[in-house]
Short mmCIF file of C-alpha atoms in Angstrom, two decimals:
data_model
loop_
_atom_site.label_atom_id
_atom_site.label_comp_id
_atom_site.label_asym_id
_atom_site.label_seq_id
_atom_site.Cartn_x
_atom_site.Cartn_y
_atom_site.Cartn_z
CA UNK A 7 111.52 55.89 125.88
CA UNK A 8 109.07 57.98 127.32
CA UNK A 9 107.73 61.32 126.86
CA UNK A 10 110.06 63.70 128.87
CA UNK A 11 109.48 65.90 131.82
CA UNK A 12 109.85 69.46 130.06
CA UNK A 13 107.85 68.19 126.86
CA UNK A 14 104.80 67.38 129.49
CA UNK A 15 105.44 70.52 131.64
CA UNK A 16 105.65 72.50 128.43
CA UNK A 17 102.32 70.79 127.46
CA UNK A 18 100.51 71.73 130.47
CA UNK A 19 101.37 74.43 130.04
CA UNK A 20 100.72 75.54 126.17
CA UNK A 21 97.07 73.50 127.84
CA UNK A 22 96.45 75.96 130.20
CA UNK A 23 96.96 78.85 127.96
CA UNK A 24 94.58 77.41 125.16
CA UNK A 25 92.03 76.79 127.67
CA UNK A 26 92.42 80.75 129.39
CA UNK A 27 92.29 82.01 126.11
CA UNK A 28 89.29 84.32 123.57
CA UNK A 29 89.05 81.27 121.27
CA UNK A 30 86.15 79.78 120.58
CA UNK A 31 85.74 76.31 121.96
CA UNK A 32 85.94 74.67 119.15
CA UNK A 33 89.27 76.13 117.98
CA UNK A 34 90.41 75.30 121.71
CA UNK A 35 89.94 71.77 121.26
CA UNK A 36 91.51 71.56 117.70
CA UNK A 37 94.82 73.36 119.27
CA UNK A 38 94.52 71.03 122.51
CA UNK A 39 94.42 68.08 120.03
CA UNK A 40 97.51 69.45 118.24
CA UNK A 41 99.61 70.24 121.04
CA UNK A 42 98.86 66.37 122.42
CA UNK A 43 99.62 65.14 119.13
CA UNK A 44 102.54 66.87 118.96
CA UNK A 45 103.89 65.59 122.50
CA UNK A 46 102.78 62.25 121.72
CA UNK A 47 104.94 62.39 118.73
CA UNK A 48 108.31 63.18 120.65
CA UNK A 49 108.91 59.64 121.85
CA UNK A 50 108.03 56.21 122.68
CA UNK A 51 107.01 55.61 118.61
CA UNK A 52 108.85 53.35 116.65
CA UNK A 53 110.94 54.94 113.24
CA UNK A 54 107.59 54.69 110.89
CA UNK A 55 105.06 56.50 113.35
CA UNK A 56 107.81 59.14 114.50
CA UNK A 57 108.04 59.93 110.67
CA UNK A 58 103.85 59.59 110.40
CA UNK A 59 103.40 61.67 113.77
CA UNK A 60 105.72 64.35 111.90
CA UNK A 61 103.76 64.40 109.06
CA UNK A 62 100.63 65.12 110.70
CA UNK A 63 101.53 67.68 112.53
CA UNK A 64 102.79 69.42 109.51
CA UNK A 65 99.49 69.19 108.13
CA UNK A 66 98.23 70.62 111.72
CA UNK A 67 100.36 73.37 111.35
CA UNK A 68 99.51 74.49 107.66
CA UNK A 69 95.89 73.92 108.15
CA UNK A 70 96.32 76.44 111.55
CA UNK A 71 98.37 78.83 109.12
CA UNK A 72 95.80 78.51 106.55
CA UNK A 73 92.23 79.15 108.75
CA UNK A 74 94.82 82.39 110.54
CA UNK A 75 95.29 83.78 107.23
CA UNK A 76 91.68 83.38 105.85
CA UNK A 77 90.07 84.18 109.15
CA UNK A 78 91.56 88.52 108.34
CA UNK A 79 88.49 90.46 108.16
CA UNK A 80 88.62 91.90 104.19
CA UNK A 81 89.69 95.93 103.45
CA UNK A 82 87.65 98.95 103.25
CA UNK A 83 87.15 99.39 99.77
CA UNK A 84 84.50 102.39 100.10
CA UNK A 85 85.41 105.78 101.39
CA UNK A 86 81.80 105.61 102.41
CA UNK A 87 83.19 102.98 105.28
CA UNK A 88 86.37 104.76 105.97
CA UNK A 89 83.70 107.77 107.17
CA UNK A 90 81.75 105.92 108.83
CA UNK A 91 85.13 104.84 111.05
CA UNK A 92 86.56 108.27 110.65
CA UNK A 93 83.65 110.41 112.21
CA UNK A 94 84.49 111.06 115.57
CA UNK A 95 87.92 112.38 114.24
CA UNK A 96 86.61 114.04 111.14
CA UNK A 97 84.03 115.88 113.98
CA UNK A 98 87.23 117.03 116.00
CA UNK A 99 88.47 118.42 112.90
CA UNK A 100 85.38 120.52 111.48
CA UNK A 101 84.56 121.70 114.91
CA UNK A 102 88.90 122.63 115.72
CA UNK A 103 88.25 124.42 111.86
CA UNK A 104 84.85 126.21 112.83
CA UNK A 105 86.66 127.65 116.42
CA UNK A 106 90.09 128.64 114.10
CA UNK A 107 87.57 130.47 111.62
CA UNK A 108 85.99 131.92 114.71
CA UNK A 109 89.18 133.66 116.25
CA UNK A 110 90.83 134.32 113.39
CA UNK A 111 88.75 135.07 110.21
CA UNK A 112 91.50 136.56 108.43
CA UNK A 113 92.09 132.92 107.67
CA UNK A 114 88.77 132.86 105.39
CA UNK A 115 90.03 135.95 103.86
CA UNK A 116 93.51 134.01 102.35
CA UNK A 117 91.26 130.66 101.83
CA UNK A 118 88.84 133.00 99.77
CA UNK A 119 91.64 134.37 97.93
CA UNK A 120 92.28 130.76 96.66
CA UNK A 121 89.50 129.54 95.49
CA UNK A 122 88.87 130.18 91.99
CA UNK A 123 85.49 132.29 91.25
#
């Protein structure tokens, strides 16, 4: 039996969206290889290299799930980095504080009451 006509349409497809994607080439061909795999797999095999076709693209798929999950970039762990990505934000906030102080410096007058001396 041969491969049908919405499993080679849908592989054109799934084809032409690899190849339009951000991924490096590399990774393009590895998907490419997977999705042919996978079509190849649908029919035309006898019972043994259906169940062998399966199997490998299992293996395609964890090995895809496994590079996507080690391929997150890692935390901040420093507050030193969170400023660094903070400071356009944190300089919207000093200078909104400064102009608040400016108009109203009763406000200084309850934040000095606060603070211990």
């Amino acid at each position: 039996m041969a491969v049908s006509e919405k499993i080679l349409n849908r592989t054109d497809t799934a084809i032409q969206a690899i190849r339009d994607s951000h991924l490096a080439p590399g990774e393009k061909d590895d998907l490419i290889e997977i999705v042919c795999d996978a079509r190849d797999g649908t029919n035309g095999l006898s019972p043994e290299e259906k169940l062998q076709s399966n199997a490998n693209n299992i293996f395609a798929l964890v090995f895809l799930f496994i590079r996507a999950a080690t391929a997150k970039p890692a935390p901040t762990d420093s507050w030193k980095d969170v400023i660094i990505k903070c400071r356009r934000e944190m300089l919207i906030l000093g200078l909104g504080a400064l102009a608040l102080l400016a108009f109203r410096p009763q406000i200084a007058l309850v934040i000095e009451h606060f603070i211990p001396h």
